Tab-separated table of C-alpha atoms and ligand atoms in Angstrom:
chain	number	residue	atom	x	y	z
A	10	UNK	CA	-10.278	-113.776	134.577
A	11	UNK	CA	-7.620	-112.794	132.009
A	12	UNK	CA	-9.636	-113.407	129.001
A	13	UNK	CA	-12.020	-110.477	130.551
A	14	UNK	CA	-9.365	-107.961	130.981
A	15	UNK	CA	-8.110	-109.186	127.377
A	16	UNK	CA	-10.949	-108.794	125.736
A	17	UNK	CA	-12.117	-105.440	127.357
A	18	UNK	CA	-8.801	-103.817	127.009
A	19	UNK	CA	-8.144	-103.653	130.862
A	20	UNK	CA	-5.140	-104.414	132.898
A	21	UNK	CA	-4.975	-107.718	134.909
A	22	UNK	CA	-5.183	-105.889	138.045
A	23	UNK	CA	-8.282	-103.771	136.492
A	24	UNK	CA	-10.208	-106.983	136.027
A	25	UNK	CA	-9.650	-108.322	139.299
A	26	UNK	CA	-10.839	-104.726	140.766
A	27	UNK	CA	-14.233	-105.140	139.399
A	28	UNK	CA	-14.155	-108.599	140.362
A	29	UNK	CA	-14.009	-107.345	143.748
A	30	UNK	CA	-16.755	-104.527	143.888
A	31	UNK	CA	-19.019	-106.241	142.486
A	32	UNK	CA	-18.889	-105.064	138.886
A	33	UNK	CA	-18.092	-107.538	136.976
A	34	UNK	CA	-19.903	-111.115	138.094
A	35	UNK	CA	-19.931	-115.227	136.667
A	36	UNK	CA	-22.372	-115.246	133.419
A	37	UNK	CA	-23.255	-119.119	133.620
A	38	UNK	CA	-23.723	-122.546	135.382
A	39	UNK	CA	-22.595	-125.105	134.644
A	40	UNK	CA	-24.650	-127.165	132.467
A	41	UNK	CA	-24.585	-129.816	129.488
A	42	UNK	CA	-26.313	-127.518	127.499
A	43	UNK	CA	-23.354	-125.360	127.289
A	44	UNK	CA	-20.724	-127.082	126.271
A	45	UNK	CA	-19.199	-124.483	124.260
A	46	UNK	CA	-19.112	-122.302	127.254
A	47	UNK	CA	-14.933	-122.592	128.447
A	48	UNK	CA	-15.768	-119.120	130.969
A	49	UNK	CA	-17.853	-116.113	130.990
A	50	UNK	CA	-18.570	-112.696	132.511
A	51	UNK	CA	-20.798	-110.342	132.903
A	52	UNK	CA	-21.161	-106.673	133.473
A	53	UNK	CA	-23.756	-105.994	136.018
A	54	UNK	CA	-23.454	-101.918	135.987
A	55	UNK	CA	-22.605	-99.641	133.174
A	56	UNK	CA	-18.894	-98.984	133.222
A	57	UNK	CA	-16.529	-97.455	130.159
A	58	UNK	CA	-18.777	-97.352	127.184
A	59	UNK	CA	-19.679	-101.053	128.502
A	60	UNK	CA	-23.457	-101.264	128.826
A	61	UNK	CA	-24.724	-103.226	132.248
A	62	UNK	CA	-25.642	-107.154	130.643
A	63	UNK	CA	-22.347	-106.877	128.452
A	64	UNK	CA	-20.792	-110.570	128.809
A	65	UNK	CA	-17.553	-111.653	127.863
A	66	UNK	CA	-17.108	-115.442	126.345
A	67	UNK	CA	-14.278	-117.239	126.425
A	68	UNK	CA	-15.794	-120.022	124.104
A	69	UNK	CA	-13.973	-123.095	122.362
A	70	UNK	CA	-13.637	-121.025	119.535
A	71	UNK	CA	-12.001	-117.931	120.963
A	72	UNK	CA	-13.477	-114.536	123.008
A	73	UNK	CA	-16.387	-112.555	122.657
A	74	UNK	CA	-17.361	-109.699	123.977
A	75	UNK	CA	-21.529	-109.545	123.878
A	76	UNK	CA	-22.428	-105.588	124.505
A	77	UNK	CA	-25.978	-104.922	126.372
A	78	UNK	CA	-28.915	-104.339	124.740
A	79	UNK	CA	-28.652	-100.426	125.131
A	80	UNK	CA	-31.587	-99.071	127.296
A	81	UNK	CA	-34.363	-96.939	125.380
A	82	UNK	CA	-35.400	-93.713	126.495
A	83	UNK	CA	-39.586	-93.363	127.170
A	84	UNK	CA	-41.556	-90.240	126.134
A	85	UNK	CA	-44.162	-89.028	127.979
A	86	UNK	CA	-45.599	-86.527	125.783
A	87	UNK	CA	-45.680	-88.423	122.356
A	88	UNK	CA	-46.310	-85.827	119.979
A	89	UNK	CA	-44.149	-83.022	121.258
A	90	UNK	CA	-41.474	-86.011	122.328
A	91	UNK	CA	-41.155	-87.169	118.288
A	92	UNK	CA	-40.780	-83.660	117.270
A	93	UNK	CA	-38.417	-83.060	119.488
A	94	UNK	CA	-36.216	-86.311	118.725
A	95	UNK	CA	-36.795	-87.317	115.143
A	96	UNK	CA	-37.984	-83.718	113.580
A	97	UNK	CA	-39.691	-84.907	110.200
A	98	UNK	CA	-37.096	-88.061	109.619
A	99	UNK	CA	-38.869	-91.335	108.093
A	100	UNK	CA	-39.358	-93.457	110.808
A	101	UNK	CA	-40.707	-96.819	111.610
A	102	UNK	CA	-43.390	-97.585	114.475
A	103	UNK	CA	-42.389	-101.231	115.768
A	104	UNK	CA	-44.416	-103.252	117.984
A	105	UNK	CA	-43.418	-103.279	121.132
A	106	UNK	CA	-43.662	-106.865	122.449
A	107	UNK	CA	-44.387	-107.519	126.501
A	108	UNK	CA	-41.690	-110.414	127.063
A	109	UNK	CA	-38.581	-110.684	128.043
A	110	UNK	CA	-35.010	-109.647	126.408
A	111	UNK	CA	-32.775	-112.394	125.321
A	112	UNK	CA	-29.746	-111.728	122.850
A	113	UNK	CA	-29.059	-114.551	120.754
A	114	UNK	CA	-25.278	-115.201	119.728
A	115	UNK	CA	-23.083	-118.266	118.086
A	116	UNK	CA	-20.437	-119.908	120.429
A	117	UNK	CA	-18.189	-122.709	119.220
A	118	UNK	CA	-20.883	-124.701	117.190
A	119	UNK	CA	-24.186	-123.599	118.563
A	120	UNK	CA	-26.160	-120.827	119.258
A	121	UNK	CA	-26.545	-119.130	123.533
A	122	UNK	CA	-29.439	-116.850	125.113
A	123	UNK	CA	-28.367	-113.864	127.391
A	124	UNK	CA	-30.740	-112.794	129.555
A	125	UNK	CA	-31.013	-108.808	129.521
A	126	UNK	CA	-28.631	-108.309	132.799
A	127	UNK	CA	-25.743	-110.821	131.270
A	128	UNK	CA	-26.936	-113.779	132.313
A	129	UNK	CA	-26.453	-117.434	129.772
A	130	UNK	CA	-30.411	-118.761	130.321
A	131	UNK	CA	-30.105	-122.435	129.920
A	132	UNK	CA	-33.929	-122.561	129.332
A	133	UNK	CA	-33.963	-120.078	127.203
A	134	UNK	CA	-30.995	-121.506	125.143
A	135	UNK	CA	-32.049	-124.616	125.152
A	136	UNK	CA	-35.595	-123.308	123.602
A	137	UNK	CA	-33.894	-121.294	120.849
A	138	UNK	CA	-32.344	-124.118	119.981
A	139	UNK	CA	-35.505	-124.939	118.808
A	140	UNK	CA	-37.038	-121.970	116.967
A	141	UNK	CA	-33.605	-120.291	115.434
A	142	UNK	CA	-31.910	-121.567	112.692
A	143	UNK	CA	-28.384	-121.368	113.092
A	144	UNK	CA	-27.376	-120.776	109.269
A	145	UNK	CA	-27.771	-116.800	110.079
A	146	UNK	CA	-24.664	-117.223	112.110
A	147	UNK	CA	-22.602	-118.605	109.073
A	148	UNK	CA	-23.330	-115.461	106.968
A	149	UNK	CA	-23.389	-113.318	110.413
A	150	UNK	CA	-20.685	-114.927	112.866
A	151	UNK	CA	-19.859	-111.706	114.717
A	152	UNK	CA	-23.795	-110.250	114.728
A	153	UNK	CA	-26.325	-111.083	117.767
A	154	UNK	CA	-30.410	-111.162	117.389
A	155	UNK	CA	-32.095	-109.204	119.664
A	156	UNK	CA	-35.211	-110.428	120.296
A	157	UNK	CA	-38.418	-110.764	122.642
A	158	UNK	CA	-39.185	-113.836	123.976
A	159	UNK	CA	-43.129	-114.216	124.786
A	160	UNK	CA	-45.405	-116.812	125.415
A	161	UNK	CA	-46.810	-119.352	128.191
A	162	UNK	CA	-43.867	-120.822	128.484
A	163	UNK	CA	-41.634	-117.839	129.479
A	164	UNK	CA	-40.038	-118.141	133.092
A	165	UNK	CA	-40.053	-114.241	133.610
A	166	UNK	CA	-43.100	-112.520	132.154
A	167	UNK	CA	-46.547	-113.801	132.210
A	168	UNK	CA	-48.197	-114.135	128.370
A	169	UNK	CA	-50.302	-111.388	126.787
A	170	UNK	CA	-50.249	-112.830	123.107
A	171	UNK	CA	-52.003	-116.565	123.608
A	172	UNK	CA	-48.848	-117.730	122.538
A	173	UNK	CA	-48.764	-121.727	123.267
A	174	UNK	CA	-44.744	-122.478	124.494
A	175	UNK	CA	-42.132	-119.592	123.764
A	176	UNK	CA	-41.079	-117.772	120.784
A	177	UNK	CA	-38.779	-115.246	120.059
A	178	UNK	CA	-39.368	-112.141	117.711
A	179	UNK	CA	-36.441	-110.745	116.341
A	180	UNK	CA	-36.319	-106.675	116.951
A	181	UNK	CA	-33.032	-105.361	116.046
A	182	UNK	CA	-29.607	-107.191	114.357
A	183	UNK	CA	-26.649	-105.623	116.455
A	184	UNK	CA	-22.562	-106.150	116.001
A	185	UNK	CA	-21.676	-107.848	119.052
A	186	UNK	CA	-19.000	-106.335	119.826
A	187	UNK	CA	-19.641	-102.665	118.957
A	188	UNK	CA	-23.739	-102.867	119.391
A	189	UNK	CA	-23.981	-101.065	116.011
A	190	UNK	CA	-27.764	-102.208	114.489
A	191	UNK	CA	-28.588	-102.874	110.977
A	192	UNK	CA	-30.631	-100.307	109.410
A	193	UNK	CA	-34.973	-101.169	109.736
A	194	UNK	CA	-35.067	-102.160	105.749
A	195	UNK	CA	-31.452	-104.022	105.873
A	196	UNK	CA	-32.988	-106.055	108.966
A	197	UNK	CA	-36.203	-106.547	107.530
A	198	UNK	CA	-34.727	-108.310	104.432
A	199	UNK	CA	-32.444	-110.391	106.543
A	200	UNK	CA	-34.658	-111.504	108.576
A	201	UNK	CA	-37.018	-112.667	105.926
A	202	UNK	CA	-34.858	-114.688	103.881
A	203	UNK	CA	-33.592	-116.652	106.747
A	204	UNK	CA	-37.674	-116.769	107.964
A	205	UNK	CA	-37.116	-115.768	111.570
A	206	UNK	CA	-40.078	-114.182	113.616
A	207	UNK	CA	-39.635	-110.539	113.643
A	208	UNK	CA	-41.810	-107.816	115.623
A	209	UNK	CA	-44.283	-106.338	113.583
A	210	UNK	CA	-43.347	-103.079	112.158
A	211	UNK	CA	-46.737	-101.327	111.979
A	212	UNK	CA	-46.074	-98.444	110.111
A	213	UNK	CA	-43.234	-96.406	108.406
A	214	UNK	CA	-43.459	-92.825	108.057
A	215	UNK	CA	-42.031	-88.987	108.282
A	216	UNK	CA	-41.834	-88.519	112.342
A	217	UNK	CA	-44.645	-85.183	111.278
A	218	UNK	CA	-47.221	-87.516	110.770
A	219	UNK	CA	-47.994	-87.689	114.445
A	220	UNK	CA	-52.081	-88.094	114.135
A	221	UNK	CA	-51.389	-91.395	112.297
A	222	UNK	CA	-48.950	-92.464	115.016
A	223	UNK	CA	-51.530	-92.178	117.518
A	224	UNK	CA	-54.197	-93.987	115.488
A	225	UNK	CA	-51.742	-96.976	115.104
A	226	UNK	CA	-51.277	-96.377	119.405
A	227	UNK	CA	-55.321	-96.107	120.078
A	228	UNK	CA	-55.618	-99.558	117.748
A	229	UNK	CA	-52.866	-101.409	119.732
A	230	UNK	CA	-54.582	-100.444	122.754
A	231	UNK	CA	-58.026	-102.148	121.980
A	232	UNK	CA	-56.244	-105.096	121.058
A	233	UNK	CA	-54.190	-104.782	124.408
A	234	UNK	CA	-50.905	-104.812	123.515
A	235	UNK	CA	-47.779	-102.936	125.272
A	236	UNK	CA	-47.059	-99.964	122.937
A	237	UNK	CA	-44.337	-98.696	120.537
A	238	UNK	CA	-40.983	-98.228	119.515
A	239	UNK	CA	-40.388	-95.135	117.248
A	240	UNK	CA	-36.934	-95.896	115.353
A	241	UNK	CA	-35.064	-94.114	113.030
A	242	UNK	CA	-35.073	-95.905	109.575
A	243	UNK	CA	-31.318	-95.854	109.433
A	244	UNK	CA	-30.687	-96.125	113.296
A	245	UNK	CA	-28.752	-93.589	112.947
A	246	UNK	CA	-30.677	-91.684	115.984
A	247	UNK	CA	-31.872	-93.809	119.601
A	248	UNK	CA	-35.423	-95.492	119.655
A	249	UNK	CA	-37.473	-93.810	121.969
A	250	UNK	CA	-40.519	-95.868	123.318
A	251	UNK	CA	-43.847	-95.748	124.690
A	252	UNK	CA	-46.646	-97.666	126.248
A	253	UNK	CA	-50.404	-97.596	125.847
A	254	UNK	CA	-52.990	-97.111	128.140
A	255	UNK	CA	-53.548	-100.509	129.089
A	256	UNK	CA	-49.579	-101.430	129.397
A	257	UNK	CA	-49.379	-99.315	132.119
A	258	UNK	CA	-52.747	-100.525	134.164
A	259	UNK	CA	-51.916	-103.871	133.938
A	260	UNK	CA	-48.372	-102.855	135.160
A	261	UNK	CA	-50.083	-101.354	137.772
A	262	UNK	CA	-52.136	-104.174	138.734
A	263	UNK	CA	-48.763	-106.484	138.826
A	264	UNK	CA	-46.958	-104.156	141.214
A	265	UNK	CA	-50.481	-103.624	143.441
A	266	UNK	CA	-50.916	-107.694	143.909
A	267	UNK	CA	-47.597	-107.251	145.068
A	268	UNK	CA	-47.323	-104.343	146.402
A	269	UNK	CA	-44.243	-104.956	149.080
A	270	UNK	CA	-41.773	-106.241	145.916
A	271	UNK	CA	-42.896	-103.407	143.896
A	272	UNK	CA	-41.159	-99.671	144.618
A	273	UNK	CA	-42.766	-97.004	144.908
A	274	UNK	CA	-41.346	-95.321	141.708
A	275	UNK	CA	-42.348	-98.424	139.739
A	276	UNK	CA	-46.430	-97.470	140.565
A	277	UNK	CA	-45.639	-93.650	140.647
A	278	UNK	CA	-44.335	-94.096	136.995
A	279	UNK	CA	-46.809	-95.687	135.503
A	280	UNK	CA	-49.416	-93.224	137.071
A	281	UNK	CA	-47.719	-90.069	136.135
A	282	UNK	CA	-47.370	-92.052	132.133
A	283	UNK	CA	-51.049	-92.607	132.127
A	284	UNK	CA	-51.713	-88.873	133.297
A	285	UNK	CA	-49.867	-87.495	130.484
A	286	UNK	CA	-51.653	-89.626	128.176
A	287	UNK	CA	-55.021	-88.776	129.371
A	288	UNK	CA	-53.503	-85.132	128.797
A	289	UNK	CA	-52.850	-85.813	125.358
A	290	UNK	CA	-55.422	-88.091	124.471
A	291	UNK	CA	-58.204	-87.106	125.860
A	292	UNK	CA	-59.677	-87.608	129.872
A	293	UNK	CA	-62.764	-90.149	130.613
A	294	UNK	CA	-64.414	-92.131	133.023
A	295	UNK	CA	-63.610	-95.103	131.429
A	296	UNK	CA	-59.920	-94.329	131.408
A	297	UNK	CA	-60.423	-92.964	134.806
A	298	UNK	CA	-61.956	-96.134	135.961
A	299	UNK	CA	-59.365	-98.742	134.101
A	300	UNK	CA	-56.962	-97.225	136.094
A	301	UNK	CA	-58.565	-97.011	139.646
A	302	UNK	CA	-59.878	-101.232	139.251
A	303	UNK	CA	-56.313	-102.099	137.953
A	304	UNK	CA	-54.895	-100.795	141.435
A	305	UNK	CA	-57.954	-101.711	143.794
A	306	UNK	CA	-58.978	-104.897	142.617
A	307	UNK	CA	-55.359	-106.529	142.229
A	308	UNK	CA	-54.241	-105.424	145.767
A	309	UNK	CA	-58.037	-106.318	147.003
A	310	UNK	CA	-57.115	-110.149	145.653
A	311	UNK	CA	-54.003	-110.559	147.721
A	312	UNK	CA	-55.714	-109.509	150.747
A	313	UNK	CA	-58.223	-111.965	149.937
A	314	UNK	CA	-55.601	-114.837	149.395
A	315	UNK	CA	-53.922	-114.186	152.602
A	316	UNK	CA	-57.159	-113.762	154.684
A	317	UNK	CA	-58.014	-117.434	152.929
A	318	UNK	CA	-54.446	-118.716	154.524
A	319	UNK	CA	-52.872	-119.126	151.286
A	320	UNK	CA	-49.949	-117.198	150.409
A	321	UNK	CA	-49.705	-114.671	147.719
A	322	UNK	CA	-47.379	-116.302	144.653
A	323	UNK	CA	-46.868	-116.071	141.158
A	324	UNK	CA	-46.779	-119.528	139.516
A	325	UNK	CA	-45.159	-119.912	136.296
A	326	UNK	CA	-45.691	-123.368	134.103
A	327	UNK	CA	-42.354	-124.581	132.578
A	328	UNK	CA	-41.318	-127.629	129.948
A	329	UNK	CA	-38.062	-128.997	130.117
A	330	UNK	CA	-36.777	-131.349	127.524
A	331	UNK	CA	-34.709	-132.815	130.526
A	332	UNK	CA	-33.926	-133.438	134.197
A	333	UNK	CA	-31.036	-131.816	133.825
A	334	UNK	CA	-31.846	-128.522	131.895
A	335	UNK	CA	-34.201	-128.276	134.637
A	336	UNK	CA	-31.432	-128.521	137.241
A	337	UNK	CA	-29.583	-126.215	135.525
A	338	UNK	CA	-32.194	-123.408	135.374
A	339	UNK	CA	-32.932	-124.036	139.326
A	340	UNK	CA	-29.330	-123.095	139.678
A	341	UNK	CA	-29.751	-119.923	137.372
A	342	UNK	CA	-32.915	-118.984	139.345
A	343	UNK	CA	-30.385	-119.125	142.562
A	344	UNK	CA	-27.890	-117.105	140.854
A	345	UNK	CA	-30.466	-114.849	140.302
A	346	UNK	CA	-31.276	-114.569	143.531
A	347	UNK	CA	-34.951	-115.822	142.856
A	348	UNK	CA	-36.472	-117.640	146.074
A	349	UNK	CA	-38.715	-120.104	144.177
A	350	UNK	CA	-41.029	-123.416	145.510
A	351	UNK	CA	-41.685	-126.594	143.269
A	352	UNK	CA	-45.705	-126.984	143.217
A	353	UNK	CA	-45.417	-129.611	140.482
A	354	UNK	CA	-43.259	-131.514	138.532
A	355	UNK	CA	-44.460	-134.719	136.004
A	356	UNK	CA	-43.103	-136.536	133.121
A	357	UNK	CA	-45.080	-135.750	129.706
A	358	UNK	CA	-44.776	-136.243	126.173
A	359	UNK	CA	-43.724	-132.610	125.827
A	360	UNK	CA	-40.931	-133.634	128.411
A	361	UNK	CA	-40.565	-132.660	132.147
A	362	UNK	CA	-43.912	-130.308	132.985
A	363	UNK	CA	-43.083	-128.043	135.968
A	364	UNK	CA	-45.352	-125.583	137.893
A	365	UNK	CA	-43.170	-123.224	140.051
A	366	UNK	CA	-44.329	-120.523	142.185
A	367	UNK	CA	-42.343	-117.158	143.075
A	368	UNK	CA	-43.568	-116.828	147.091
A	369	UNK	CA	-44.176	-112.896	147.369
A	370	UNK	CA	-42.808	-112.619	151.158
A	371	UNK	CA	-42.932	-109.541	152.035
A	372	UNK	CA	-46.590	-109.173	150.619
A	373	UNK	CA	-47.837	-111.850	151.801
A	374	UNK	CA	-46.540	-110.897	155.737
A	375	UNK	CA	-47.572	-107.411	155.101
A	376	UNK	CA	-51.151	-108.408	154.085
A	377	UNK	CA	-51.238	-110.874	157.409
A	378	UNK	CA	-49.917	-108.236	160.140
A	379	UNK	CA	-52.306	-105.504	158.768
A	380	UNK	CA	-55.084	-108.104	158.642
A	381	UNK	CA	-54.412	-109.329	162.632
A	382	UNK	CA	-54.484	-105.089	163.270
A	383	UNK	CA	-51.192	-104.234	163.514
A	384	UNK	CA	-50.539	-100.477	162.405
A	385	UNK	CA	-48.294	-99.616	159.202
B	1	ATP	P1	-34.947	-100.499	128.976
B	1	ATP	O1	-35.757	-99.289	128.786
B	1	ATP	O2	-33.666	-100.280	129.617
B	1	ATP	O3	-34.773	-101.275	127.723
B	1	ATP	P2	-37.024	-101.704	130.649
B	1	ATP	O4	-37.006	-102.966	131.400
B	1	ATP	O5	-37.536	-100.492	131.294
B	1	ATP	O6	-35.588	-101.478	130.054
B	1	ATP	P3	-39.090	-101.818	128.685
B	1	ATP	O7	-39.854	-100.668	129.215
B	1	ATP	O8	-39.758	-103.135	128.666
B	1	ATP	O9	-37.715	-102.030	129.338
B	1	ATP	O10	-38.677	-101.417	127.190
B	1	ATP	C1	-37.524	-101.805	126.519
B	1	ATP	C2	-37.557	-103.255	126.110
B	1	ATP	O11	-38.605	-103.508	125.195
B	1	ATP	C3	-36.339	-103.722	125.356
B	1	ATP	O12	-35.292	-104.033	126.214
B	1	ATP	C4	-36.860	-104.947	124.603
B	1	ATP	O13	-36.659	-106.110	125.370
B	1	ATP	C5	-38.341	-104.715	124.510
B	1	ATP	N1	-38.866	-104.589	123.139
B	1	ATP	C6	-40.028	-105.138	122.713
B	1	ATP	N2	-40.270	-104.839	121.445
B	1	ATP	C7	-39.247	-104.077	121.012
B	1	ATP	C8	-38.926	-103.450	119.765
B	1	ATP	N3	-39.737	-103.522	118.712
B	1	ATP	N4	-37.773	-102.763	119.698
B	1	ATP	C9	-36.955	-102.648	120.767
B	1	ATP	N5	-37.210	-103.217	121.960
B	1	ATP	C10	-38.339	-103.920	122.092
B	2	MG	MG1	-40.454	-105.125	128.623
């Protein structure tokens, strides 16, 4: 654990410390599909000006120090909320993509996916393998690509775009080691010449012109997508984010299928966002009603499953280009602390085809014991 306390500026004994409590935790498996990878590290809770899914490297080619992708504030009240934060800067409205986080970064002679908490995806590497080119890392060795990953092949987060495997869409080009971003136009250009997916950038404005923000919102909406990030042309200031109406019910109706994983605060949340925006927007039965058959009718079709004798799961289809990549991301899922069940696995064309299911436990109990009578 040297490198870490090397590379973070920390004492031996330091290093060891957060070791100990917890802090600072093993980044990787051990896999064939890293074999740049000598050690690494994560940080799994903000310490120092070190962001929680900060990862240290030690790679063939030296150390690294990855910072978190810094966490963006929400607004509630979107008009009053730009004022507020941007006054009457220019601004740019991004698309904000339902997926999941993965930092892209060059180790020894290839490029690695981190996982938003600090974790080396061997899946996901191995797929942006695929879909990144590389040569961005020659001109930008010490920069990382943050960038969504959607699509029906994504392990973590079911897919809203009809995208057919995974892809990745570039939203911000950061300084690894400082998490500094390029400005929106600098990015934009960089991006394009090297032809790597980017999210859409939907508009770019003075932060006054809230009416038009809220037509761009109202339009994302009917095409149910999540919502927005407002950012500062010259990211000089923090993004602030926020969702649309149908973000949050179909949050809702995730966390009410399964309702025992799902906290209170998550559901409470997402209420309370979608009362604000009725607030702002405008109240109607229609929104009223959205929101009431998200809740009902997802939480209605768990009790159905279990009173059928089936339990309630979320399955996820996969494609591995081996055996072993697979093997490798079963051990991730473990290190994640992911109980998981193998409904299917077959040899295809497109490589190994697995279908694995999350079992939702404590749902799936709850559901039963209320079902046999048995008080809450
Ligand atoms: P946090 O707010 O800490 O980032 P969260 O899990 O609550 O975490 P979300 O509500 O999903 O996150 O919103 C932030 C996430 O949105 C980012 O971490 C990023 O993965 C994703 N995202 C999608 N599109 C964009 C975009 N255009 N710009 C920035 N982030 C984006
Ligand atoms: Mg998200």
């Amino acid at each position: 654990m040297n490198f870490v306390a090397e590379a973070l500026n920390l004492s031996k004994f330091s290093a060891e410390r957060l070791f100990e409590r917890g802090i600072l935790k093993k980044a990787f498996v051990k896999s064939e599909v890293f074999p740049d990878l000598i050690d690494a590290y994560r940080i799994e809770k903000k310490f120092g000006i070190y962001e929680e899914g900060t990862v240290v490297i030690k790679g063939k080619d030296g150390l690294k120090v990855v910072r978190g992708f810094p966490k963006i504030k929400r607004i509630l009240a979107l008009e009053a909320g730009i004022k507020k934060h941007f006054g009457d800067r220019e601004i740019a409205v991004e698309e904000k993509m339902n997926g999941y986080n993965v930092r892209v970064v060059k180790v020894g002679n290839d490029i690695y996916a981190i996982t938003r908490r600090g974790l080396i995806c061997p899946y996901t590497t191995e797929k942006v393998r695929e879909k990144i080119p590389v040569d961005f890392f020659e001109e930008y060795a010490n920069f990382m690509l943050c960038c969504e990953a959607v699509g029906n092949a994504s392990p973590y987060v079911a897919d809203h775009y009809g995208i057919e495997g995974l892809e990745f869409f570039v939203f911000d080009i950061r300084d690894c080691r400082t998490n500094v971003a390029l400005g929106i136009e600098e990015k934009e250009r960089i991006l394009r010449r090297y032809k790597i997916k980017a999210v859409e950038i939907l508009k770019k404005c003075r932060a006054s012109k809230v009416e038009e923000i809220k037509r761009v919102l109202e339009e994302l909406n009917s095409k149910k997508r999540e919502g927005i990030v407002l950012k500062d042309l010259e990211m000089k200031l923090e993004p602030l984010k926020y969702t649309t109406s149908f973000a949050n019910c179909s949050d809702l109706a995730y966390a009410f299928r399964f309702f025992e994983e799902y906290s209170r605060d998550f559901m409470l949340a997402r209420i309370i966002r979608e009362a604000f925006q009725a607030f702002e927007f405008g109240y109607s039965e229609e929104r009223a009603l959205r929101l009431g058959k998200s809740i009902l009718e997802a939480a209605i079709e768990s009790i159905k499953k279990v009173k059928s004798g089936e339990e309630v799961l979320e399955t996820n289809r996969l494609v591995f280009s081996s055996e072993k990549v697979y093997e490798a991301f079963k051990m991730h899922l473990k290190l994640l602390g992911i109980a998981f069940r193998e409904l299917e696995v077959k040899k295809s064309e497109r490589g190994l085809e697995v279908v694995i299911a999350r079992v939702m436990r404590a749902t799936t109990d709850r559901v039963k014991s209320l079902l046999q009578g048995n008080t809450w």
